[in-house]
Coordinates of C-alpha atoms in Angstrom, one line a residue:
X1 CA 1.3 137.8 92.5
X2 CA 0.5 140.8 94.8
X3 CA 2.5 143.5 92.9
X4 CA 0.2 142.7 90.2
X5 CA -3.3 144.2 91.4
X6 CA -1.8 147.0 93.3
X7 CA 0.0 148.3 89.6
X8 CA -3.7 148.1 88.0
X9 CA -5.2 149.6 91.1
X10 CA -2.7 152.6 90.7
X11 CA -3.8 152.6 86.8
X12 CA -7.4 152.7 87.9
X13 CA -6.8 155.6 90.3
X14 CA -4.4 157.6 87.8
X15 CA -7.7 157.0 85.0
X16 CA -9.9 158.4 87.9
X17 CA -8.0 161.6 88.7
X18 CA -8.1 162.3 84.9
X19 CA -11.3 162.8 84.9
X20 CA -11.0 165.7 87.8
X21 CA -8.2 167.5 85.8
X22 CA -10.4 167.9 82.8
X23 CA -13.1 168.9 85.0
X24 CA -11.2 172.0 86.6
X25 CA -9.6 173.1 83.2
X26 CA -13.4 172.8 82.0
X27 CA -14.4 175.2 85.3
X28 CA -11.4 177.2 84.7
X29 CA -12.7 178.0 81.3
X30 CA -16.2 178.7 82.4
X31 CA -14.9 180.9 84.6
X32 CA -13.1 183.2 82.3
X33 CA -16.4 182.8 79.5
X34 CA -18.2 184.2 82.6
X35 CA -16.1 186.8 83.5
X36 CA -15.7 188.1 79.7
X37 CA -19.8 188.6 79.2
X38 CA -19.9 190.3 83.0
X39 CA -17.6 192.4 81.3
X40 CA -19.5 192.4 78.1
X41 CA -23.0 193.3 79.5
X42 CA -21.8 195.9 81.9
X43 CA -20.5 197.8 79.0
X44 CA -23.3 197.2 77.6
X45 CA -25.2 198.5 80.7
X46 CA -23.1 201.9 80.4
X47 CA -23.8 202.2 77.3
X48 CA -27.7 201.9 77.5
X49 CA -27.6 204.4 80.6
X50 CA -29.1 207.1 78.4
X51 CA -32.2 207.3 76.1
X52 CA -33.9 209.7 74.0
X53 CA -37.4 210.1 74.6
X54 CA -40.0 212.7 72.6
X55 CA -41.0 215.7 74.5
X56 CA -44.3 214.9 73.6
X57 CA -44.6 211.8 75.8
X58 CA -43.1 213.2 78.7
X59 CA -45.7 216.1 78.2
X60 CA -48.0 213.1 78.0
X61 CA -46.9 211.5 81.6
X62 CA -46.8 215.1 83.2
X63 CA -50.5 215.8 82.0
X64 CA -51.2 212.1 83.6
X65 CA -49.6 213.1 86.6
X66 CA -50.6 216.4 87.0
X67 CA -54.1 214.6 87.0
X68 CA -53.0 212.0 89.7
X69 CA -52.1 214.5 92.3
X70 CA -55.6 216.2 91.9
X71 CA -56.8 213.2 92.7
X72 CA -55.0 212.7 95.6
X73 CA -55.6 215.9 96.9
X74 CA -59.6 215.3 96.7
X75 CA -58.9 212.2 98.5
X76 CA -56.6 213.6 101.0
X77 CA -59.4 216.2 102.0
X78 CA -62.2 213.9 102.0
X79 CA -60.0 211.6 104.3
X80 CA -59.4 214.9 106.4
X81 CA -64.0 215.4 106.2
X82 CA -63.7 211.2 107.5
X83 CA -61.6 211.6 110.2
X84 CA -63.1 214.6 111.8
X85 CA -67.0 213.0 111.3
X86 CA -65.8 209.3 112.8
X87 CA -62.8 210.2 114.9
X88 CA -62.1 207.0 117.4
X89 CA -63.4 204.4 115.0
X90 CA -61.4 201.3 114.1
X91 CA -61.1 201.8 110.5
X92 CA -59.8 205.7 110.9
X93 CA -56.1 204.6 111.7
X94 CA -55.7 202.6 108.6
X95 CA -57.8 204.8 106.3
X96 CA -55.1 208.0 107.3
X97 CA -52.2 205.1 107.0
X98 CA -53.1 204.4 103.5
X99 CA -53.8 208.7 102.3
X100 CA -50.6 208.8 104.0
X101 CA -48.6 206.3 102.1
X102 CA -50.3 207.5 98.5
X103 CA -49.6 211.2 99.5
X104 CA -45.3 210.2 99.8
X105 CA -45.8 207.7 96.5
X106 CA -47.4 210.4 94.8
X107 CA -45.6 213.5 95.9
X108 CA -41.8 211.0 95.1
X109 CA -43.6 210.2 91.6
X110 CA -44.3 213.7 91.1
X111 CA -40.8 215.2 91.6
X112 CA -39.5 212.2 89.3
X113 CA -41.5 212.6 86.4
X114 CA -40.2 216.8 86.7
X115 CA -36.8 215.7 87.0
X116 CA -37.1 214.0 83.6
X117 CA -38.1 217.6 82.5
X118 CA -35.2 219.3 83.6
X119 CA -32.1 220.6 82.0
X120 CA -28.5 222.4 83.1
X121 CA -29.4 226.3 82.8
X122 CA -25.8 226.0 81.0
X123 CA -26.9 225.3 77.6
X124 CA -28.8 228.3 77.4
X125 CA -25.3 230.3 78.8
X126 CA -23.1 228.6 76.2
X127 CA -23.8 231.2 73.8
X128 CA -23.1 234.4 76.4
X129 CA -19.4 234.2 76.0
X130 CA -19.4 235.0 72.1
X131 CA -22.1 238.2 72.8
X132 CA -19.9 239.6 75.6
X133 CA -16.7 239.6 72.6
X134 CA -19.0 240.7 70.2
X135 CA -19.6 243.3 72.5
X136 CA -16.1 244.1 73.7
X137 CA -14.8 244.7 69.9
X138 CA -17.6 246.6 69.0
X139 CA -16.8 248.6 71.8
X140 CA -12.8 248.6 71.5
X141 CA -12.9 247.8 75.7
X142 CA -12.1 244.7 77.6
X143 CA -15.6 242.6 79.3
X144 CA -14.7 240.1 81.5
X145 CA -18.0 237.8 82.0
X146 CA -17.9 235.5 85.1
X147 CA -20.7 232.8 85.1
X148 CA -21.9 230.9 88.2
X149 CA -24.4 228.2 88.4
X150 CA -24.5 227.0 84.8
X151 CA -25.2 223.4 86.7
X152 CA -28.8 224.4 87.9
X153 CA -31.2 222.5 86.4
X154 CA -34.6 224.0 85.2
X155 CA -37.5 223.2 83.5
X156 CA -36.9 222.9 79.7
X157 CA -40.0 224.6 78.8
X158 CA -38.6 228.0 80.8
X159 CA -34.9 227.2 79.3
X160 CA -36.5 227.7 76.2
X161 CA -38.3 230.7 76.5
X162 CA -35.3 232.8 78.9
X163 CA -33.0 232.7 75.9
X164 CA -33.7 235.9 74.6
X165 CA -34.2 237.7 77.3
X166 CA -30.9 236.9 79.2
X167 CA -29.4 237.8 75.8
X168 CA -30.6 241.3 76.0
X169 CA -29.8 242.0 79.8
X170 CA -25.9 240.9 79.1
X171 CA -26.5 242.8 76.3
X172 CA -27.6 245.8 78.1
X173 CA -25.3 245.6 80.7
X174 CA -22.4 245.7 78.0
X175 CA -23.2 248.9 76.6
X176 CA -21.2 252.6 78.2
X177 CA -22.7 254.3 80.6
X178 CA -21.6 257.7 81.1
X179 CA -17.9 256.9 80.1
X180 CA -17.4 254.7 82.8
X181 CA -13.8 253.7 81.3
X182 CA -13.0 257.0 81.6
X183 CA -14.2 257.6 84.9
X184 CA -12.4 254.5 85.9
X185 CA -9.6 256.0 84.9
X186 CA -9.3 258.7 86.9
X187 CA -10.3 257.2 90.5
X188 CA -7.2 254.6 89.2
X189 CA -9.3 251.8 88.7
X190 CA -9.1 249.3 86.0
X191 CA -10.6 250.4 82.9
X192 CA -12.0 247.2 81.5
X193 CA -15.7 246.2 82.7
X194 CA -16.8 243.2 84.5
X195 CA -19.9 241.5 84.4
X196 CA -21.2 238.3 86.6
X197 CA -24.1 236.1 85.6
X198 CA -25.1 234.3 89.0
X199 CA -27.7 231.4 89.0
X200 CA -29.1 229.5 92.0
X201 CA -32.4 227.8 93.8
X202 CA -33.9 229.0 96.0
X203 CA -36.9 227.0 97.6
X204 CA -39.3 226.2 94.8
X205 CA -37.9 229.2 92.4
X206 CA -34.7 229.8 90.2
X207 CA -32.7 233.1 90.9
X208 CA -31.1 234.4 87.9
X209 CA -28.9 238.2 88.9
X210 CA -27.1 239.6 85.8
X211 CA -24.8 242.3 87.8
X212 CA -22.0 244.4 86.1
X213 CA -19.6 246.8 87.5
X214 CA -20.3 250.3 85.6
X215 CA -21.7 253.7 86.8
X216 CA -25.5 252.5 88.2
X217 CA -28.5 253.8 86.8
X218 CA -29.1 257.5 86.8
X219 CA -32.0 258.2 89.0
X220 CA -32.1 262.3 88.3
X221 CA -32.2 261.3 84.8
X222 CA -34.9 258.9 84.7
X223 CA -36.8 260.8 86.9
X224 CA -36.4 263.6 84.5
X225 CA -37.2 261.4 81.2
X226 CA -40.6 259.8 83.4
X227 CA -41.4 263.9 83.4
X228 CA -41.1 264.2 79.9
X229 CA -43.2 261.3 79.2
X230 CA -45.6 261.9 80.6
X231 CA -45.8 259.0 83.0
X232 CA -46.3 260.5 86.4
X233 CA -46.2 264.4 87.6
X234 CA -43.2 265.7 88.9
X235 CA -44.5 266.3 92.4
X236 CA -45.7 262.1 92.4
X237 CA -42.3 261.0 90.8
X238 CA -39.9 263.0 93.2
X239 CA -41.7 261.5 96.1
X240 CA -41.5 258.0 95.0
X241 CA -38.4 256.0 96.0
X242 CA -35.6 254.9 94.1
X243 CA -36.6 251.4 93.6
X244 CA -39.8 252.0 92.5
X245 CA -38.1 254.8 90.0
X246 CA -35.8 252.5 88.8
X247 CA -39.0 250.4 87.4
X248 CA -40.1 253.5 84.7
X249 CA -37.5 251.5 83.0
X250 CA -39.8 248.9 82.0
X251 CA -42.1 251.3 80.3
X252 CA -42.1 250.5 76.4
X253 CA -40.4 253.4 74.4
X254 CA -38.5 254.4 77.7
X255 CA -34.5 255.5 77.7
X256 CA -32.2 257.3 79.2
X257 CA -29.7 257.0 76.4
X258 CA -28.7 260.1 75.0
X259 CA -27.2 258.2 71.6
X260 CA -29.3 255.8 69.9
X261 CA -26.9 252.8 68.9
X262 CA -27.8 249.3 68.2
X263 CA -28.0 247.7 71.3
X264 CA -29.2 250.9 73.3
X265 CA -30.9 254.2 72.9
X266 CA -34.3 252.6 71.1
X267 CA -36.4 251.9 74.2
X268 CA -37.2 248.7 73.2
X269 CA -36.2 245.6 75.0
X270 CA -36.7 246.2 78.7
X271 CA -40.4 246.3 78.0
X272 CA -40.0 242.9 76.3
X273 CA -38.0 241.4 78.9
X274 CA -40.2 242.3 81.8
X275 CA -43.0 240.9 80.0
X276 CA -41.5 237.6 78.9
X277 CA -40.5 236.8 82.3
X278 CA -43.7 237.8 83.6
X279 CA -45.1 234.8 81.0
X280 CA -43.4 232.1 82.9
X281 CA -44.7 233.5 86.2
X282 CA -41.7 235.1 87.4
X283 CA -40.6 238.6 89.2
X284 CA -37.9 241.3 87.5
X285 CA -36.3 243.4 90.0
X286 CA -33.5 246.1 89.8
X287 CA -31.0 247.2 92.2
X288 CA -28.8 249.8 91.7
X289 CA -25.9 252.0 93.3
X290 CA -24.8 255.2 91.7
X291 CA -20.9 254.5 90.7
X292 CA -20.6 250.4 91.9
X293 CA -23.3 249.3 89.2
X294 CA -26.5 247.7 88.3
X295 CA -27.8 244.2 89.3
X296 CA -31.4 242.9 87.3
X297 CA -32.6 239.7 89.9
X298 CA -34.7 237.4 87.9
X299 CA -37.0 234.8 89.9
X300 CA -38.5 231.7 88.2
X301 CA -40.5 228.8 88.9
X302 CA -38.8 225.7 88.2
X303 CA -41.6 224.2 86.6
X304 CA -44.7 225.9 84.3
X305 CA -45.9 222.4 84.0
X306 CA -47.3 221.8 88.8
X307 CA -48.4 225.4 90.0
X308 CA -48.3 225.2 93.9
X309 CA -51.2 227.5 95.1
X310 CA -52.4 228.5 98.9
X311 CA -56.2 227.2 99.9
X312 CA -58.2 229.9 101.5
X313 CA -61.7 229.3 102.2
X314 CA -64.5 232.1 101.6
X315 CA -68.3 231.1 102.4
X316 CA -67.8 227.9 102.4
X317 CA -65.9 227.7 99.1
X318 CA -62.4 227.1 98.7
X319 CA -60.3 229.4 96.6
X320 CA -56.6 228.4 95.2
X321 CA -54.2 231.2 95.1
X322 CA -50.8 230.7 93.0
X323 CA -48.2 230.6 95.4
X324 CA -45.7 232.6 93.3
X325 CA -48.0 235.7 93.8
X326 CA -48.1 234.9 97.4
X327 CA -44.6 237.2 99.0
X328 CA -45.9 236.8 102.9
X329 CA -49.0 235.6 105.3
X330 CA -49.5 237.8 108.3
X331 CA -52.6 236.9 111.0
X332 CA -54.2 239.8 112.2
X333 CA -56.7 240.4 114.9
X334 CA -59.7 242.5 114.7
X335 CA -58.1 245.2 116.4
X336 CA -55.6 245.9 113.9
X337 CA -58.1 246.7 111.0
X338 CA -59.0 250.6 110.5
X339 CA -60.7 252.3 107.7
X340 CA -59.5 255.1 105.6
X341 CA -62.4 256.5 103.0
X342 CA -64.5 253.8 104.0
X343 CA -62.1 251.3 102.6
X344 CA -60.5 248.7 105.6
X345 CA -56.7 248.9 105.8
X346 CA -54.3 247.4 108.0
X347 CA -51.0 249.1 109.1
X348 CA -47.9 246.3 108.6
X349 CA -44.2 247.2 109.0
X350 CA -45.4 251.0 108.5
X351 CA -47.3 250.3 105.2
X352 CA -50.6 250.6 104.5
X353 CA -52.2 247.7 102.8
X354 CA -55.7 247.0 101.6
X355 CA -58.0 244.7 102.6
X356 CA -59.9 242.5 100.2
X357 CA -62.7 240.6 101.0
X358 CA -63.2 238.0 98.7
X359 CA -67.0 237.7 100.2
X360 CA -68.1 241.0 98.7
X361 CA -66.2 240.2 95.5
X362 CA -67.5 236.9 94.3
X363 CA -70.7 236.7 96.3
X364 CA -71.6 240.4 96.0
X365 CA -72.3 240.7 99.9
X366 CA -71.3 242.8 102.4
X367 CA -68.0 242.6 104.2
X368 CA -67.8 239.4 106.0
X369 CA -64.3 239.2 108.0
X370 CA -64.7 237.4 110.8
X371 CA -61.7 237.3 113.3
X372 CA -61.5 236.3 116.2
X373 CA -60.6 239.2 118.6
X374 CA -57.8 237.0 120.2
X375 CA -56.3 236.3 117.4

């Protein structure tokens, strides 16, 4: 009967689709397993985003790479020695290709290994707020502090060692000057103080300005107390300038403070703090206005850990000076050296300056500038 086979090929075809049902809910299920572990691992993958390494091994891979880029420079100046001696060979283009590619390698590897050095500036300012109240009770005024910059990220081998220092400027620039709040007073201005801690990079180096709002430092006063102590005559000292004034401050056992208290009128800490910055290779400076207030500029390397320095070449032999030290490079022609007592001085932006021959210093010769007159 025809009906017959077309009912079992029906069955047949219904026992065949089965088969593809089960399969999809089985891809279906897969599927979700799938999704759930993506999920799984890549909160897993957050989670492992961050790992705690010892400071000793990264002091380890800096030492490593610190020796790396010497190497590279050598190689970079005998490549330079190559060129010049076979310029126009064959082998010359891919020689400088290669020095060229190790030199960017290098110079990316470098900047990642100090990245895995650096820290935000902000843990070190986490602890100014509390000093500033401490400061504000004890002094029964009102201190507004206004930070900037806790994001920069420096070195944590400098973070370490400008704690103490930074403590004692915000310190410092806490303390009464003159009666300020009295003086504030009477011109109608507010009578609580404001200080501003600024950081920010600049180039290669960290600016740090602690800055308040109070009465400026009293040049006629300081001039008098560098009198007293002996540091200069009083002819020398009223010639000098008010920056350079400003400086006496730095001298250990130096105040102005006519009240000794405990944050001011000892003549200790100014000395200190000049001298710890000076350890990480930095600069202290001071400006100062008479009745708008006192700003102490700070500039740091970001890193102790890869001096940059400038080659200059004497006789033959290559000197390194630390760039840090190094505030300008001027080119000067023959014509624009004198002498003055013998001693050969150039005249730039109406300054006198010195000249040093490193020839006659580390060679014990005779002066031996050699500049081209066109120069």
């Amino acid at each position: 009967m025809p009906s017959q086979p077309i009912a079992e090929s029906a069955a047949v075809e219904e026992e065949m689709n089965e088969p593809e049902e089960e399969s999809a809910a089985d891809t279906q299920t897969i599927d979700v397993a799938t999704s759930v572990s993506r999920q799984m691992a890549e909160m897993h993958r957050g989670a492992d985003q961050t790992i705690r390494v010892d400071v000793g091994r990264l002091d380890s891979l800096m030492n490593i790479m610190g020796e790396l880029v010497l190497g590279r420079n050598a190689m970079l100046q005998l490549t330079g020695r190559i060129t010049a001696r076979y310029e126009g060979q064959e082998l010359m283009d891919e020689l400088n290709q290669v020095a060229t590619q190790l030199n960017f390698v290098t110079t990316e590897l470098q900047m990642s290994v100090m990245k895995m050095r650096m820290l935000p500036v902000g843990k070190v300012f986490n602890k100014f707020p509390r000093v500033v109240r401490d400061l504000s009770r004890n002094q029964g005024k009102e201190i507004e502090l206004i930070i900037s910059g806790e994001e920069t990220e420096l070195d944590k081998s400098v973070i370490e060692e400008i704690g103490d220092p930074l403590v004692h400027l915000i310190r410092n620039s806490g303390r009464p000057r003159h009666r300020i709040t009295r003086r504030a007073r009477k011109g109608g201005q507010a009578a609580h103080r404001q200080n501003r801690f600024d950081c920010r990079h600049e180039g290669s180096n960290i600016v740090i300005k602690v800055a308040d709002d109070g009465a400026g430092l009293n040049v006629a006063r300081i001039r008098q107390k560098a009198v007293e102590k002996k540091l200069g005559t009083a002819e020398e000292i009223d010639r000098m300038p008010d920056k350079e004034v400003f400086n006496f401050i730095f001298h250990p056992g130096f105040s102005t403070a006519q009240i000794v208290t405990d944050i001011s009128g000892r003549g200790v800490g100014m000395d200190v703090v000049k001298t710890n910055i000076e350890k990480l290779k930095g600069i202290i400076d001071i400006e100062s206005e008479r009745g708008k207030g006192t700003a102490i500029i700070i500039k740091l390397p970001l890193t102790l850990a890869i001096v940059q320095g400038l080659l200059v070449e004497a006789c033959h032999e290559l000197f390194i000076l630390p760039l840090a030290s190094v505030l300008e490079t001027v080119k000067i022609a023959r014509t624009d050296i004198s002498s003055i007592n013998r001693r050969e001085v150039i005249r730039l932006r109406d300054t006198v300056l010195p000249i040093i021959d490193l020839h006659s210093i580390f060679f014990q010769g005779s002066s031996q500038i050699n500049l081209a007159a066109d120069d």
